[in-house]
Structure formats: structure tokens, C-alpha cells
Coordinates of N, CA and C in Angstrom, one line a residue:
X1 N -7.9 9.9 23.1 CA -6.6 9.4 22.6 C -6.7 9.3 21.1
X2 N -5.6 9.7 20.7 CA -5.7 9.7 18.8 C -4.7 8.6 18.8
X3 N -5.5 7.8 17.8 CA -4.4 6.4 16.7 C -3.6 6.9 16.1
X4 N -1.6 6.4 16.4 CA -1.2 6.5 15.5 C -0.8 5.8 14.9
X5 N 0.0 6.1 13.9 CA 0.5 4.7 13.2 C 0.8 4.0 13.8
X6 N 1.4 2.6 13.3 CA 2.2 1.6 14.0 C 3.9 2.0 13.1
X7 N 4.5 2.2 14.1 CA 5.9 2.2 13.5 C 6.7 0.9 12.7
X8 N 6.1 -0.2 12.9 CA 6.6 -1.0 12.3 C 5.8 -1.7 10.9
X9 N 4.6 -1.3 10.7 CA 3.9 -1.1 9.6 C 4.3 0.1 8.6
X10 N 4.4 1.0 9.8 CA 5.0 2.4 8.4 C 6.6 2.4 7.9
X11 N 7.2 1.3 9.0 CA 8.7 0.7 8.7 C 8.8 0.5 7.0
X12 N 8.1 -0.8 7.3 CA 7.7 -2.0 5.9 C 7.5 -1.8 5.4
X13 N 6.2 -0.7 5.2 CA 6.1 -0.2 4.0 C 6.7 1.3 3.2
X14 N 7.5 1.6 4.3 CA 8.4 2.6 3.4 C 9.7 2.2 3.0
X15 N 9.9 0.7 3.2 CA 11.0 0.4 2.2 C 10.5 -0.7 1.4
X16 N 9.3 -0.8 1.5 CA 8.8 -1.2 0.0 C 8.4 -0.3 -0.7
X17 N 8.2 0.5 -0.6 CA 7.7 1.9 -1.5 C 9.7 2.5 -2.2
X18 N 10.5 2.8 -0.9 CA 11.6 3.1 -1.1 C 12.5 1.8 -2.6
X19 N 12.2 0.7 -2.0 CA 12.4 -0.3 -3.2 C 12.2 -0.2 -4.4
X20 N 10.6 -0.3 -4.4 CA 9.9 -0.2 -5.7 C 10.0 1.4 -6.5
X21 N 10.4 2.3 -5.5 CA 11.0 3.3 -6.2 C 12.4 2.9 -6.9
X22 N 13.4 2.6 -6.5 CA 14.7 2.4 -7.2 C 14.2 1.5 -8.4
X23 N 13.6 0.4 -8.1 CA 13.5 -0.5 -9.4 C 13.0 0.1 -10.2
X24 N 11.8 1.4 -10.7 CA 11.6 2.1 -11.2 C 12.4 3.5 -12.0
X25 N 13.3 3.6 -10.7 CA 14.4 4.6 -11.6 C 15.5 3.3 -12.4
X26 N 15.7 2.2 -11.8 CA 16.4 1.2 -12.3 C 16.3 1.0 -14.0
X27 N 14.8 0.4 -13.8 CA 14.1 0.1 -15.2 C 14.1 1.2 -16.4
X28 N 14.0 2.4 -15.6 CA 13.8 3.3 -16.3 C 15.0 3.4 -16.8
X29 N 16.2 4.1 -16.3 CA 17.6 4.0 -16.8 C 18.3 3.3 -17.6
X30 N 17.3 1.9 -17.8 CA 17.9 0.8 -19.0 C 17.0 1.3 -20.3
X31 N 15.8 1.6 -20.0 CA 15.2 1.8 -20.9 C 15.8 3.2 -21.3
X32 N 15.9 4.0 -21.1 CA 16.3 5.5 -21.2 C 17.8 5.8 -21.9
X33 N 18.6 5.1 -21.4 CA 19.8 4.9 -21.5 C 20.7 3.9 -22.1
X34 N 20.6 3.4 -21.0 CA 22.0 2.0 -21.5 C 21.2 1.0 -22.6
X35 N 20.2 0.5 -22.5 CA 19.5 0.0 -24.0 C 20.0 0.2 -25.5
X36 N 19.2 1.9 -25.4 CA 19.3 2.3 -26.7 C 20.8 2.7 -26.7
X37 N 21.9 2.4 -25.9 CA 23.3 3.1 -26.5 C 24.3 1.5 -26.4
X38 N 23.4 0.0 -26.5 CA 23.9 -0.7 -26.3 C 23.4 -1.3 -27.6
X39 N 24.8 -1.8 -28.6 CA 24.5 -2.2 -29.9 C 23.3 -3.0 -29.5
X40 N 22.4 -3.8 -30.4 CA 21.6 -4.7 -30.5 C 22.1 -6.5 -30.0
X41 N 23.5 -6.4 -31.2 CA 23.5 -7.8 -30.9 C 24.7 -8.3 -29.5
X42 N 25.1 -6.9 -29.2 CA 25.3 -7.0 -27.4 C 24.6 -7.1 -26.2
X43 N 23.7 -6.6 -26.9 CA 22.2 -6.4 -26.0 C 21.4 -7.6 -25.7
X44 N 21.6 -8.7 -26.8 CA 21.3 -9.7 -27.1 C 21.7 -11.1 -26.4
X45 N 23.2 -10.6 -26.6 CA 24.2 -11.6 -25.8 C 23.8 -11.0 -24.5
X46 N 23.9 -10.0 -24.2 CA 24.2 -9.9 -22.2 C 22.5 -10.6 -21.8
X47 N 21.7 -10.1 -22.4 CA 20.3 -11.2 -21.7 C 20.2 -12.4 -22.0
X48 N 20.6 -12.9 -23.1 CA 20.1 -14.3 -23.2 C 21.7 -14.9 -23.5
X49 N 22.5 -14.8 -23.0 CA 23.5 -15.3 -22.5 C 23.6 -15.9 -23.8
X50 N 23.8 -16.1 -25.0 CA 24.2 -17.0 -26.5 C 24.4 -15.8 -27.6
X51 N 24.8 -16.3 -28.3 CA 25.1 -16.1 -29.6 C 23.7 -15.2 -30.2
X52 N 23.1 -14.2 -30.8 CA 21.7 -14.9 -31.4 C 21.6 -15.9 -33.0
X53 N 20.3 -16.4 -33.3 CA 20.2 -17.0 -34.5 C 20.8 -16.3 -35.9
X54 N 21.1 -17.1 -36.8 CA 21.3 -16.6 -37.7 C 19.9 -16.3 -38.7
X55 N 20.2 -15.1 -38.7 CA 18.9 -14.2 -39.6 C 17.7 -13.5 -38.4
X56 N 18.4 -13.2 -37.1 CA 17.6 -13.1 -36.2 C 17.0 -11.4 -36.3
X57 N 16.3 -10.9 -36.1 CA 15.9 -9.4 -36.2 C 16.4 -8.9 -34.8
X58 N 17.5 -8.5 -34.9 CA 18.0 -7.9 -33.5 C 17.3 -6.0 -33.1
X59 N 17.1 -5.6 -34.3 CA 16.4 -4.2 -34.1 C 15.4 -4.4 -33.6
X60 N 14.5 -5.5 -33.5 CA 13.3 -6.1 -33.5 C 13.4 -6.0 -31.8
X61 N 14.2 -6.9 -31.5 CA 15.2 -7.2 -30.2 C 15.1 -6.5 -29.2
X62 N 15.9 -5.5 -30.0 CA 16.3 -4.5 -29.5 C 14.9 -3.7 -28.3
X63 N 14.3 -3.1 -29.9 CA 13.2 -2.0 -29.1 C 12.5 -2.9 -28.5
X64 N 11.9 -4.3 -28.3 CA 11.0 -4.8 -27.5 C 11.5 -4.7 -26.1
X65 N 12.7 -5.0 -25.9 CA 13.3 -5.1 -24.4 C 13.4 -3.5 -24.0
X66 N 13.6 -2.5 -25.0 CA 13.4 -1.3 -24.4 C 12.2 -0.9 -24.0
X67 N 11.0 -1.3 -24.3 CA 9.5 -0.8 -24.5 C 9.3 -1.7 -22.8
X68 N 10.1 -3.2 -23.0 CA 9.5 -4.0 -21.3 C 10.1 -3.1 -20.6
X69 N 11.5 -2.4 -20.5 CA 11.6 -1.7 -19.5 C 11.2 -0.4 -19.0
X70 N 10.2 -0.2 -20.2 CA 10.0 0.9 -20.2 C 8.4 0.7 -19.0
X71 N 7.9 -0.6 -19.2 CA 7.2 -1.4 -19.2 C 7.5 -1.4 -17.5
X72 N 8.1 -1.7 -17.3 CA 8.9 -2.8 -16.1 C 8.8 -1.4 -15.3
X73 N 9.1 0.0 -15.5 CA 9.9 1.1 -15.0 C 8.2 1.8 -14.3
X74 N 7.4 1.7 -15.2 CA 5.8 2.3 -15.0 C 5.5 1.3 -13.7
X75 N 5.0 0.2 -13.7 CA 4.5 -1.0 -13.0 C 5.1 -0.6 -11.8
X76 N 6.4 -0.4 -11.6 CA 7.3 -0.3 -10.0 C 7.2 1.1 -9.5
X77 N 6.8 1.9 -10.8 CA 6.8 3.2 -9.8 C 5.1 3.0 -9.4
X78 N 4.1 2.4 -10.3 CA 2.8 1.9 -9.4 C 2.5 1.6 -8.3
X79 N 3.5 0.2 -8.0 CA 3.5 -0.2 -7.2 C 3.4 1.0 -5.8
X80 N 5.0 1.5 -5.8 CA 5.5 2.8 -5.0 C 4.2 3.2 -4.4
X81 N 4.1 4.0 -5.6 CA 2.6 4.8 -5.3 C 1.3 4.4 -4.6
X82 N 1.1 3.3 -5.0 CA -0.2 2.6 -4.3 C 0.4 2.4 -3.0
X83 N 1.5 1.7 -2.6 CA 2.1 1.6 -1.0 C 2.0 2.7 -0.8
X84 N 2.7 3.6 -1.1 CA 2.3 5.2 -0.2 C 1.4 5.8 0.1
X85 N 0.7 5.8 -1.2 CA -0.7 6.3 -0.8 C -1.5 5.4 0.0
X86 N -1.3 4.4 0.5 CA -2.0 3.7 1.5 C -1.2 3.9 3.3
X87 N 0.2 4.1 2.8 CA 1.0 4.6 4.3 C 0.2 6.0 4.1
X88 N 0.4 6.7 3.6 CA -0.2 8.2 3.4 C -1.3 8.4 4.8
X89 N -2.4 7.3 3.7 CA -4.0 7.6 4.4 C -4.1 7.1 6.3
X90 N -3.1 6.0 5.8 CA -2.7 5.4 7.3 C -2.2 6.6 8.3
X91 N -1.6 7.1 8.2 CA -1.2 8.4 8.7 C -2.0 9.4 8.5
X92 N -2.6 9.6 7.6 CA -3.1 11.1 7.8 C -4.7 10.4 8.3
X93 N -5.0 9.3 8.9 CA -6.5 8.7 9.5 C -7.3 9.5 10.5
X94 N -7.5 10.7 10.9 CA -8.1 11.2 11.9 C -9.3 10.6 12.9
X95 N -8.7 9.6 13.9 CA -9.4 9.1 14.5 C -9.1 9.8 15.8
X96 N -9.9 9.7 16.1 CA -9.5 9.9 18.2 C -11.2 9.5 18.8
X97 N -10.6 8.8 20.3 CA -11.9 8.8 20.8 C -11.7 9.2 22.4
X98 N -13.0 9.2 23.3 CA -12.4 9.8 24.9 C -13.5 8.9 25.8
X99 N -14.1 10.0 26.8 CA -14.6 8.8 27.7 C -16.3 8.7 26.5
X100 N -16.9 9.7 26.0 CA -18.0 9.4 25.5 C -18.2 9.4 24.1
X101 N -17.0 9.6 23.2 CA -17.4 8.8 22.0 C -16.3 9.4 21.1
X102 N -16.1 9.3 20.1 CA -15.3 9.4 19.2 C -15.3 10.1 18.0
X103 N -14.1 10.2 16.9 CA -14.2 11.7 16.1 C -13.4 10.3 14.9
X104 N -13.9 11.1 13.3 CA -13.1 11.0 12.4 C -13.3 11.7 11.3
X105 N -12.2 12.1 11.3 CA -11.9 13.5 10.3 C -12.3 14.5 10.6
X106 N -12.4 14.8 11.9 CA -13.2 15.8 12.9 C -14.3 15.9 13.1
X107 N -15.4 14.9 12.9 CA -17.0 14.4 13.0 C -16.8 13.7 14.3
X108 N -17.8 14.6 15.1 CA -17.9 13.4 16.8 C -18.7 12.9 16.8
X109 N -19.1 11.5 17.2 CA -19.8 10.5 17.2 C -20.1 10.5 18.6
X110 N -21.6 9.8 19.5 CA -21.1 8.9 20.8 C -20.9 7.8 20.1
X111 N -20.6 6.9 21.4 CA -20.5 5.5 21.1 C -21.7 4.9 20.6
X112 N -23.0 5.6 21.3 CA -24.1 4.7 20.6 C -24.2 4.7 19.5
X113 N -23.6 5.2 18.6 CA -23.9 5.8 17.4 C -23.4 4.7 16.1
X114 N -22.8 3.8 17.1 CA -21.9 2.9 16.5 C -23.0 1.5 16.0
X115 N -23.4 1.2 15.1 CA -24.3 0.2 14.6 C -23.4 -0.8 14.0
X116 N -24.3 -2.1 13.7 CA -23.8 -2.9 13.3 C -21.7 -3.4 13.4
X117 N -21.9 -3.4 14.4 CA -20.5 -3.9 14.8 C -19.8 -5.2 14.4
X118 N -19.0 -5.2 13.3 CA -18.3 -6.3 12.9 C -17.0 -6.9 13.7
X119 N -17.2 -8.1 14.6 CA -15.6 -8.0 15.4 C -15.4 -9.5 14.9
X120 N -15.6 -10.2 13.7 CA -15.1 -11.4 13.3 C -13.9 -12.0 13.0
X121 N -12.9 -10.7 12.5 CA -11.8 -10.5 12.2 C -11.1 -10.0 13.6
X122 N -11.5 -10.0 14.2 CA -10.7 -9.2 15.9 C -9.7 -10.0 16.5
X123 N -10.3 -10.8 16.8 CA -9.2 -12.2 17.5 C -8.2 -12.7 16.2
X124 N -8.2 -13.1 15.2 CA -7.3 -13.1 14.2 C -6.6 -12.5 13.8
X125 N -7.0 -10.7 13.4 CA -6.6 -10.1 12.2 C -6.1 -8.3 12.9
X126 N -7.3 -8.7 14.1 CA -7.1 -6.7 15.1 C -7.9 -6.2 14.3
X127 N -8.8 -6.5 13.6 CA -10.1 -5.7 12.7 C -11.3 -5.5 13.2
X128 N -11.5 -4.1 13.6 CA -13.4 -4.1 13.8 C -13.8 -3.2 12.7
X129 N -15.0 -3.7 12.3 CA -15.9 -2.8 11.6 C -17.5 -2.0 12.2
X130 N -17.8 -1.1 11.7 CA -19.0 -0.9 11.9 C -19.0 0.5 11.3
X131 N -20.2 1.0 11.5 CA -21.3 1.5 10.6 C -21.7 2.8 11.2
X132 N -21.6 3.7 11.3 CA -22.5 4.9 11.8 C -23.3 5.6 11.0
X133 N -24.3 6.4 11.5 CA -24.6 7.5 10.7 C -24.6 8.8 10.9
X134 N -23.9 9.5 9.5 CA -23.5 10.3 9.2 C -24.0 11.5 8.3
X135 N -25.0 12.2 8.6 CA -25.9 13.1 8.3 C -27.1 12.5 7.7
X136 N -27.9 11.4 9.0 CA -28.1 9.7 7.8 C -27.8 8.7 6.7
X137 N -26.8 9.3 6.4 CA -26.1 8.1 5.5 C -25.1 7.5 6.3
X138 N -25.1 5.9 6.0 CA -23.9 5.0 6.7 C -22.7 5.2 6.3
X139 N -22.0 5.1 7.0 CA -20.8 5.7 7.0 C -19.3 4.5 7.4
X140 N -18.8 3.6 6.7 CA -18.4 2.2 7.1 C -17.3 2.5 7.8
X141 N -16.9 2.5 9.0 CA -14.9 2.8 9.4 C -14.7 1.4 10.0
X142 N -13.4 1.2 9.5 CA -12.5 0.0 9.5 C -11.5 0.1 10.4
X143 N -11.2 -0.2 11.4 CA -9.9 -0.1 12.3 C -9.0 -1.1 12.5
X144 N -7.8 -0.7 12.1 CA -7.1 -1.7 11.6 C -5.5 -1.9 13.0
X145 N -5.8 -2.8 13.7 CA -4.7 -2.5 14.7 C -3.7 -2.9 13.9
X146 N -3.0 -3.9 13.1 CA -1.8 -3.3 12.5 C -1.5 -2.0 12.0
X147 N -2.5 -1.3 11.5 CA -1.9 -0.1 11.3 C -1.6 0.6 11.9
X148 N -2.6 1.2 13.4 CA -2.8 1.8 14.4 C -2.4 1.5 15.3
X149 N -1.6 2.1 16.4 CA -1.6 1.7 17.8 C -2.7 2.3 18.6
X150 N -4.0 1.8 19.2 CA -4.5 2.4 20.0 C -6.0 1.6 19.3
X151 N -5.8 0.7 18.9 CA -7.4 0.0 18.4 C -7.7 -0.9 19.4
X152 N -6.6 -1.6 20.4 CA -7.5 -2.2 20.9 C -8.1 -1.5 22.4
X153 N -7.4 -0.1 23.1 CA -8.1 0.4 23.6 C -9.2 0.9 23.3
X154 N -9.8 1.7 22.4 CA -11.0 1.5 21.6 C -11.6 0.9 22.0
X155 N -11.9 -0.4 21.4 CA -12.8 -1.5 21.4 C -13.0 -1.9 23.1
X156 N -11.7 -1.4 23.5 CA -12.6 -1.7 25.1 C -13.3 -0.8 25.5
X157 N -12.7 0.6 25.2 CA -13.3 2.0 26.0 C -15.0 1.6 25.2
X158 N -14.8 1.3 23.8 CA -16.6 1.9 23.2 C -17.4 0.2 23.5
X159 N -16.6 -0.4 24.0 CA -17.4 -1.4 24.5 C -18.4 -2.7 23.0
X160 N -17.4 -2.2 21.7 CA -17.9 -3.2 21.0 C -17.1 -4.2 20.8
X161 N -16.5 -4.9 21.8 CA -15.7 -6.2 21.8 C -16.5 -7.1 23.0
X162 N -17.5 -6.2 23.5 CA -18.1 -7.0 24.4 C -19.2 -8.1 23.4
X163 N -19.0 -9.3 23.8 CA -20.2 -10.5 22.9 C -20.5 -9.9 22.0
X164 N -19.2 -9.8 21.1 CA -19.1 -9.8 19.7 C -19.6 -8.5 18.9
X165 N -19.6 -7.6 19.4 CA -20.5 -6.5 19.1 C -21.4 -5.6 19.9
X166 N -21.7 -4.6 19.1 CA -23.1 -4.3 20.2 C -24.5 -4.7 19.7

């Protein structure tokens, strides 16, 4: 059986990604655009809703709030990106396992191969950890049943939910 996503994880996070995209072209477009083609001391009035001071540096003003959006426009398309690139990896996870052991990223494992079994987080969170080795170096995989549909068959089939581990 191969994990796949969870459809309602890859929901959420593609319209936070889809979001934090728009506020990114959003920000950007003030900064880009409507800012610099909006006098100063209009620019002035529409954010801080007053008059400004007398002797105030509105050029001053000006380019700071264009520089935050410019500011504001980077940060949201970050965000995006970091959510995606985490739906990404969530999706592209090459797990599968069957009746005698398991594969990731096309590496077969048995089950015994499976050390130090973390299931602390299982009953709270749907998290197992543990450890294989992998051309002898440890090798950490984290299974994350929010992500995945198919973690908690797993854990029964490789038998590390039995007394907390193996």
C-alpha cells in the first residue's frame, strides 16, 4: 500500500498557499504601482486617515510605505512557498509498505530493520518515528497521519504500535 496525501490537509494548505500568493501580488501592486502614482500627501491621508503635520516629510512618507510593501509583497510570497514546498514534499513522499516490509524513495526495508521506534506522539498527534539503517547510516522517517492516509495501517501491519514500539 502507498500513502497518500490526506485530501483535506492538501485542501488547507493550498488555499493558504493560494492566499498568501494573492497578498503577495496584492502588496506587490501597491508597491509597484498605485504608491508611487499616488501623490504623497494622498497617500498620507488614505492610511492614517488625518490631515499630516505641518512640516511633515511626506516624500519621506512616501518611499517608506512603498519599501513596507515592497516588504510585505516578499514575506507573503515566502510564506506561499514554504507552504508549498512542504504540500510538495507531502506529496511527492514515496512511502509504501506490504506484508514484509517497506520502501522510501524506492529503498526496501523489512520491518526489522525498523530501530528505535518513537510512538509518543501516536495517540495525540498520529506520529511515529523511527530510525533505520541505511547503507549503515541512520536514517530518521517521520509518519505523519495528518498528512497521509494509510499511517495507521502501517503501524499495525509493521507492528510498532504494539507496547509502544519495538
Amino acid at each position: 500500500m502507498k500513502l497518500k496525501t490526506n485530501r483535506e490537509y492538501a485542501a488547507r494548505h493550498l488555499f493558504v498557499t493560494a492566499v498568501m500568493l494573492a497578498l503577495s501580488c496584492w502588496f506587490g501592486f501597491d508597491a509597484i504601482v498605485r504608491y508611487p502614482a499616488t501623490p504623497a500627501r494622498e497617500l498620507y491621508v488614505s492610511i492614517e486617515a488625518a490631515e499630516p503635520p505641518e512640516g511633515f516629510n511626506l516624500d519621506a512618507f512616501k518611499e517608506q510605505k512603498i519599501q513596507t510593501q515592497y516588504g510585505f509583497a516578499f514575506l507573503a510570497f515566502l510564506a506561499a512557498a514554504i507552504v508549498g514546498v512542504r504540500l510538495w514534499n507531502s506529496w511527492a513522499f514515496g512511502f509504501e509498505f506490504g506484508e514484509d516490509g517497506f520502501s522510501v524513495a524506492g529503498k526496501k526495508f523489512p520491518y526489522s530493520a525498523m530501530k528505535a521506534v518513537d510512538m509518543k506522539k501516536w495517540e495525540k498527534l498520529g506520529l511515529v518515528r523511527f530510525t533505520v539503517l541505511d547503507g549503515g547510516r541512520p536514517r530518521r522517517i517521520t509518519l505523519d497521519s495528518w498528512h497521509h492516509l494509510g499511517v495507521k495501517e502501517f503501524v499495525e501491519k509493521s507492528g510498532c504500535g504494539e507496547s509502544g514500539g519495538l
